[in-house]
XYZ file of C-alpha atoms in Angstrom:
203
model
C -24.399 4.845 -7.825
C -22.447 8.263 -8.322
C -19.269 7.476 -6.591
C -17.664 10.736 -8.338
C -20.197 13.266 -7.232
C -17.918 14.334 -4.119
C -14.926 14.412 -6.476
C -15.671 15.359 -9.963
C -12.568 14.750 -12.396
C -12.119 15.589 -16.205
C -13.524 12.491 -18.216
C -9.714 12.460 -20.271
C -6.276 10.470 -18.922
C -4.159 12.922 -17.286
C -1.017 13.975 -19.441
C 0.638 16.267 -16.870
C 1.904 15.688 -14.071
C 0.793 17.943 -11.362
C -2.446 16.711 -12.923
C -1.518 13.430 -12.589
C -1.348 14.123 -8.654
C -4.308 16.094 -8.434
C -6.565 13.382 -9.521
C -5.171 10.742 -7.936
C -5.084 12.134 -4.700
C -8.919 12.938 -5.176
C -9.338 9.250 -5.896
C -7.678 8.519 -2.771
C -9.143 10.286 -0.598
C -12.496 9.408 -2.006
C -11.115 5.114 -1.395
C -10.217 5.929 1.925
C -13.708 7.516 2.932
C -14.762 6.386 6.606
C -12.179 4.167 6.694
C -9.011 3.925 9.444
C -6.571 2.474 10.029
C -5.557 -0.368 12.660
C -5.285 1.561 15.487
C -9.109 2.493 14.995
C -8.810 6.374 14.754
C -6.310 7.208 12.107
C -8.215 8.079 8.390
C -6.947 4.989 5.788
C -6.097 7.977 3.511
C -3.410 9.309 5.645
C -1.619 5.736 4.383
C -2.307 6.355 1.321
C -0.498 9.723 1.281
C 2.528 7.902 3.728
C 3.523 5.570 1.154
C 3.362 8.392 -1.234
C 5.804 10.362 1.174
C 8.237 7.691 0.801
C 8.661 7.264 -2.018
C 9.272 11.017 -2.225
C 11.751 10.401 0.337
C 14.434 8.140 -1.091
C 13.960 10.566 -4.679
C 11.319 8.984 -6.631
C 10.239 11.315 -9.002
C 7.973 9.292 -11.529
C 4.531 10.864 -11.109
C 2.614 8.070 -12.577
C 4.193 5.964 -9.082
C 3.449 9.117 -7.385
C -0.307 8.285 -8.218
C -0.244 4.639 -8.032
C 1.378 5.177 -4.322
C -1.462 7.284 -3.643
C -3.614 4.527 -4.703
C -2.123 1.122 -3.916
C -4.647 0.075 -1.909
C -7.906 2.141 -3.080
C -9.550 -0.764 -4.904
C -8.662 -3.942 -2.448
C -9.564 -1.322 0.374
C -13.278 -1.232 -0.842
C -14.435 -4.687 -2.179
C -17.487 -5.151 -4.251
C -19.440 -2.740 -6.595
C -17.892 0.676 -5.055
C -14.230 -1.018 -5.822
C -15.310 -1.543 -9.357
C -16.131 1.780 -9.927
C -13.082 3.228 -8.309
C -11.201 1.113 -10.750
C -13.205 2.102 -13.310
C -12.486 5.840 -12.296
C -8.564 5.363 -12.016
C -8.597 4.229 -15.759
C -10.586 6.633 -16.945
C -9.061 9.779 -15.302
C -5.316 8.576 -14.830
C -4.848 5.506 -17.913
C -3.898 1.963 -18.665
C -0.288 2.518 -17.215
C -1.282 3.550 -13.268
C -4.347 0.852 -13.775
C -2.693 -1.959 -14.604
C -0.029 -1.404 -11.308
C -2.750 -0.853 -8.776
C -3.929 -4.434 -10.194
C -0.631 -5.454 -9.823
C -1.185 -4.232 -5.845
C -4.186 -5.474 -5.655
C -5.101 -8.521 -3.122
C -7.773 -10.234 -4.719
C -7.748 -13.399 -2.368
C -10.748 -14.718 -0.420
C -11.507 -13.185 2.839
C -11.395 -16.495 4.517
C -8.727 -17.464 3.221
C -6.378 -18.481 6.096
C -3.680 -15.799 6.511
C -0.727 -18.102 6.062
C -2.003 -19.013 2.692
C -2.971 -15.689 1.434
C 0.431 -14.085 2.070
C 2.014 -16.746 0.299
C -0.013 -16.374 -2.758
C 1.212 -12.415 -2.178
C 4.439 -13.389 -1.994
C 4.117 -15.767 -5.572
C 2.162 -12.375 -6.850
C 4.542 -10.207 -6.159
C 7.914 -12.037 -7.140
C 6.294 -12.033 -10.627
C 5.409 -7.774 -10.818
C 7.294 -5.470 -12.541
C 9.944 -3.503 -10.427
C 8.325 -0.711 -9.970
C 5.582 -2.654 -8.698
C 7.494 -4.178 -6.373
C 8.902 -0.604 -5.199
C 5.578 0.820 -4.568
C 4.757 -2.634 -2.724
C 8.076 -1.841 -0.756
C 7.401 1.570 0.139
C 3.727 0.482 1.396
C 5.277 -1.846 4.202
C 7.709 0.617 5.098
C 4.593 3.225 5.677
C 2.880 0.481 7.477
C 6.325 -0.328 9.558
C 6.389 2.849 10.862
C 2.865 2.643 12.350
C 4.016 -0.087 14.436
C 1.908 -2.767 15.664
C -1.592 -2.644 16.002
C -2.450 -2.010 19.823
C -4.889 -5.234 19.684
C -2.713 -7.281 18.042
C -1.015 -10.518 20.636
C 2.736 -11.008 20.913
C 2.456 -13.985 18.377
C 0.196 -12.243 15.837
C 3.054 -9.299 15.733
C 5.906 -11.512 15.232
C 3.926 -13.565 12.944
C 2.970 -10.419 10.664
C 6.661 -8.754 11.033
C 8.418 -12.121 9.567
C 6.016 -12.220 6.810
C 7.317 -8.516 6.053
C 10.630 -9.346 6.115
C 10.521 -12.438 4.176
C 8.406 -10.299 1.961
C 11.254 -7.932 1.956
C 14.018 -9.620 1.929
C 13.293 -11.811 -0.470
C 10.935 -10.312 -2.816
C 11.542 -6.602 -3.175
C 15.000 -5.806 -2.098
C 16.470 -5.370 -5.126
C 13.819 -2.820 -6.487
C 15.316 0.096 -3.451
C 18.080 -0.582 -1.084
C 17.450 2.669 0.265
C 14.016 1.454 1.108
C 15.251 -1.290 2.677
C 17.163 0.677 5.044
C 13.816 2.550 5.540
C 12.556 -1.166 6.249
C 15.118 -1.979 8.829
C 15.322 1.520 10.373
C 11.588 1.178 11.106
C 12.181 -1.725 13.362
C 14.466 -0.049 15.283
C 10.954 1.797 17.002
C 10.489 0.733 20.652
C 6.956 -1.159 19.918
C 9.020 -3.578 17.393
C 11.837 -3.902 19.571
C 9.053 -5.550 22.102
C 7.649 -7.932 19.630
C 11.231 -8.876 18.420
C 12.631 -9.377 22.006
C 9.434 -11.028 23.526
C 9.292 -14.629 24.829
C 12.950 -14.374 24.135
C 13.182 -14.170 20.242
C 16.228 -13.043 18.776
């Protein structure tokens, strides 16, 4: 299987960082291939690139989280052999460094596993990651936030998912950006939340 034929990269790390960028937004849009998101029509990739834009928003200027950003979700988002490879390909073209985070960011729980459960595993996961783990993990709900709820999701399915982010939040990775936390709380602030929040007469 020649996952890199769309997307041929150099076969050394990248050492620069526009380079850095370059590769790992190849990567990403080759993870996100055919893919959308919830609502069914948006590419996955445009995510990718979201939580990206975020952190360039609140003045992250690491390029290495740049690139792990970019792909957060690139290996989880394509399970089995393909996955493997794309791993494979982030190591080889971008290093140990952005590898080892995207592991870090990487859901590895069974499919089946009920949702309650596999959320609290994330939460365990991610309580134990390095900070700027948890500020890439931070600035991938607040990309996700902004979407707003999925237009098939039921009243109790939203609320469910938006406590779990806030717990998540709250709890887990508040102290690795209070400015993303605003981002967090500003995002709720959208009409669509405001429904879930005030349905059925939740506070």
């Amino acid at each position: 299987m020649q996952l890199m034929n769309r997307f041929p990269l150099p076969s050394t790390p990248a050492k620069f960082g526009l380079d850095i960028l370059n590769r790992a937004s190849a990567l990403a849009l080759l993870a996100g291939a055919g893919q959308t998101r919830k609502d069914g029509l948006t590419p996955q990739a445009c995510h990718y690139f979201a939580v990206q834009g975020v952190l360039a928003q609140v003045g992250v200027t690491d390029y290495s989280l740049h690139a792990v950003a970019l792909l957060h979700d690139a290996v989880e988002d394509n399970p089995g052999e393909r996955g493997q490879l794309l791993r494979s390909e982030i190591a080889r073209t971008l290093g140990s460094e952005v590898t080892a985070m995207v592991d870090s960011l990487t859901d590895n729980t069974p499919a089946d596993m009920p949702r309650a459960e596999r959320k609290a595993l994330q939460l365990k996961r991610l309580s134990q990651a390095p900070l700027q783990v948890q500020l890439i993990k931070l600035a991938d709900v607040v990309a996700s936030m902004r979407e707003g709820p999925a237009p098939y999701w039921t009243p109790d399915y939203a609320y469910a998912y938006l406590q779990q982010r806030g717990q998540l939040v709250h709890t887990v990775l508040a102290p690795s950006s209070s400015a993303l936390v605003t981002c967090f709380e500003q995002a709720l602030e959208q009409p669509a939340w405001q429904v879930v929040i005030g349905a059925a007469g939740r506070p």
